[in-house]
Every structure is written in structure tokens, then in C-alpha cells.
PDB file of C-alpha atoms in Angstrom:
ATOM      1  CA  MET A  22     -17.674   6.970   6.593  1.00 47.00           C
ATOM      2  CA  VAL A  23     -20.976   5.789   8.005  1.00 50.00           C
ATOM      3  CA  GLY A  24     -21.844   2.288   6.837  1.00 49.00           C
ATOM      4  CA  ARG A  25     -18.293   1.416   5.797  1.00 51.00           C
ATOM      5  CA  THR A  26     -17.122  -0.421   8.864  1.00 49.00           C
ATOM      6  CA  GLU A  27     -15.721  -3.603   7.314  1.00 50.00           C
ATOM      7  CA  ARG A  28     -14.099  -2.136   4.179  1.00 63.00           C
ATOM      8  CA  PRO A  29     -11.440   0.056   5.857  1.00 69.00           C
ATOM      9  CA  ALA A  30     -10.525  -2.745   8.253  1.00 73.00           C
ATOM     10  CA  LYS A  31      -9.960  -5.154   5.363  1.00 81.00           C
ATOM     11  CA  SER A  32      -8.008  -2.535   3.432  1.00 82.00           C
ATOM     12  CA  GLN A  33      -5.907  -1.781   6.517  1.00 87.00           C
ATOM     13  CA  ALA A  34      -5.134  -5.476   6.964  1.00 90.00           C
ATOM     14  CA  VAL A  35      -4.052  -5.768   3.331  1.00 91.00           C
ATOM     15  CA  ALA A  36      -1.837  -2.688   3.679  1.00 91.00           C
ATOM     16  CA  ILE A  37      -0.191  -4.139   6.786  1.00 93.00           C
ATOM     17  CA  ALA A  38       0.381  -7.446   4.985  1.00 94.00           C
ATOM     18  CA  VAL A  39       1.987  -5.625   2.044  1.00 95.00           C
ATOM     19  CA  VAL A  40       4.306  -3.750   4.420  1.00 94.00           C
ATOM     20  CA  VAL A  41       5.304  -7.023   6.119  1.00 96.00           C
ATOM     21  CA  VAL A  42       5.968  -8.692   2.759  1.00 96.00           C
ATOM     22  CA  GLY A  43       8.036  -5.678   1.685  1.00 95.00           C
ATOM     23  CA  VAL A  44      10.118  -5.717   4.861  1.00 96.00           C
ATOM     24  CA  VAL A  45      10.734  -9.467   4.602  1.00 96.00           C
ATOM     25  CA  ALA A  46      11.689  -9.082   0.929  1.00 95.00           C
ATOM     26  CA  PHE A  47      14.084  -6.268   1.819  1.00 95.00           C
ATOM     27  CA  ALA A  48      15.741  -8.454   4.453  1.00 96.00           C
ATOM     28  CA  ALA A  49      15.923 -11.309   1.940  1.00 95.00           C
ATOM     29  CA  ALA A  50      17.560  -8.982  -0.572  1.00 94.00           C
ATOM     30  CA  LEU A  51      20.215  -8.018   1.960  1.00 94.00           C
ATOM     31  CA  VAL A  52      20.912 -11.646   2.853  1.00 94.00           C
ATOM     32  CA  ALA A  53      21.010 -12.737  -0.796  1.00 93.00           C
ATOM     33  CA  ASN A  54      23.279  -9.838  -1.690  1.00 92.00           C
ATOM     34  CA  SER A  55      25.720 -10.718   1.079  1.00 93.00           C
ATOM     35  CA  ALA A  56      25.718 -14.306  -0.195  1.00 91.00           C
ATOM     36  CA  GLN A  57      26.327 -12.964  -3.723  1.00 92.00           C
ATOM     37  CA  GLN A  58      23.196 -14.565  -5.160  1.00 93.00           C
ATOM     38  CA  ALA A  59      22.206 -12.112  -7.877  1.00 93.00           C
ATOM     39  CA  ALA A  60      18.957 -13.781  -8.962  1.00 94.00           C
ATOM     40  CA  ALA A  61      17.566 -13.922  -5.436  1.00 93.00           C
ATOM     41  CA  THR A  62      18.681 -10.340  -4.782  1.00 93.00           C
ATOM     42  CA  TRP A  63      16.914  -8.979  -7.856  1.00 95.00           C
ATOM     43  CA  THR A  64      13.804 -11.043  -7.162  1.00 95.00           C
ATOM     44  CA  ALA A  65      13.597  -9.621  -3.642  1.00 95.00           C
ATOM     45  CA  ILE A  66      14.241  -6.076  -4.913  1.00 95.00           C
ATOM     46  CA  THR A  67      11.425  -6.536  -7.444  1.00 95.00           C
ATOM     47  CA  VAL A  68       9.068  -7.575  -4.631  1.00 96.00           C
ATOM     48  CA  VAL A  69      10.071  -4.519  -2.580  1.00 96.00           C
ATOM     49  CA  VAL A  70       9.423  -2.218  -5.553  1.00 96.00           C
ATOM     50  CA  ALA A  71       6.053  -3.866  -6.217  1.00 97.00           C
ATOM     51  CA  CYS A  72       5.020  -3.478  -2.568  1.00 96.00           C
ATOM     52  CA  THR A  73       6.114   0.159  -2.556  1.00 96.00           C
ATOM     53  CA  GLY A  74       4.170   0.820  -5.745  1.00 96.00           C
ATOM     54  CA  TRP A  75       1.049  -0.825  -4.365  1.00 95.00           C
ATOM     55  CA  LEU A  76       1.261   1.189  -1.146  1.00 95.00           C
ATOM     56  CA  ALA A  77       1.664   4.423  -3.131  1.00 95.00           C
ATOM     57  CA  TRP A  78      -1.329   3.532  -5.319  1.00 95.00           C
ATOM     58  CA  ASP A  79      -3.428   2.595  -2.289  1.00 93.00           C
ATOM     59  CA  GLY A  80      -2.538   5.845  -0.533  1.00 93.00           C
ATOM     60  CA  TRP A  81      -3.436   7.882  -3.614  1.00 94.00           C
ATOM     61  CA  ARG A  82      -6.734   5.994  -3.970  1.00 93.00           C
ATOM     62  CA  ARG A  83      -7.623   6.631  -0.316  1.00 91.00           C
ATOM     63  CA  TRP A  84      -6.715  10.312  -0.677  1.00 92.00           C
ATOM     64  CA  MET A  85      -8.924  10.660  -3.767  1.00 93.00           C
ATOM     65  CA  ARG A  86     -11.796   8.887  -1.996  1.00 91.00           C
ATOM     66  CA  GLU A  87     -11.526  11.229   1.007  1.00 91.00           C
ATOM     67  CA  ARG A  88     -11.460  14.261  -1.294  1.00 91.00           C
ATOM     68  CA  ALA A  89     -14.590  13.062  -3.076  1.00 90.00           C
ATOM     69  CA  GLU A  90     -16.367  12.411   0.227  1.00 87.00           C
ATOM     70  CA  ARG A  91     -15.477  15.910   1.489  1.00 87.00           C
ATOM     71  CA  ARG A  92     -16.978  17.427  -1.631  1.00 86.00           C
ATOM     72  CA  GLU A  93     -20.198  15.447  -1.173  1.00 81.00           C
ATOM     73  CA  GLU A  94     -20.690  16.480   2.457  1.00 73.00           C
ATOM     74  CA  PRO A  95     -23.207  19.291   2.854  1.00 71.00           C
ATOM     75  CA  THR A  96     -21.874  22.410   4.530  1.00 66.00           C
ATOM     76  CA  ALA A  97     -23.915  23.766   7.411  1.00 61.00           C
TER      77      ALA A  97
END
């Protein structure tokens, strides 16, 4: 990972922001559900699902990148 100092930090910040948005949306879904507001509940659930999907995709992408980098490294 030499020469890639700013990219992981930016990616980490985006991942943290997505987690925060997901947690806030989950809390909003609980509040909206208790207030029996179906539209707000489903909107918040959709945001939670989107955040979860993005995190899964990002994790898979990072895993594939690490696998490719391990293959490229010369063995001593």
C-alpha cells in the first residue's frame, strides 16, 4: 500500500459516514413506525438497506483489491 496514503483515509471516512447515515435512518424508522407513519418508515428502511448494500459492496471491493495486491507481490 505504498503511495496510497490519502485514498484509504478518504474511503474510510466515506464508510464511517455511510454507517452514521444508516444508524440515523434506522432510528428514524423506529420513531416513524412508533408514530405509525408508514411512508417515513419505508423511506428510512430503504435508506438502511441502501447503506447496508453499499457497505457490502465496498467491503467486497476492498477484499478483491487486497487479493490482487497479494498476487502481485513478489515472493522472496
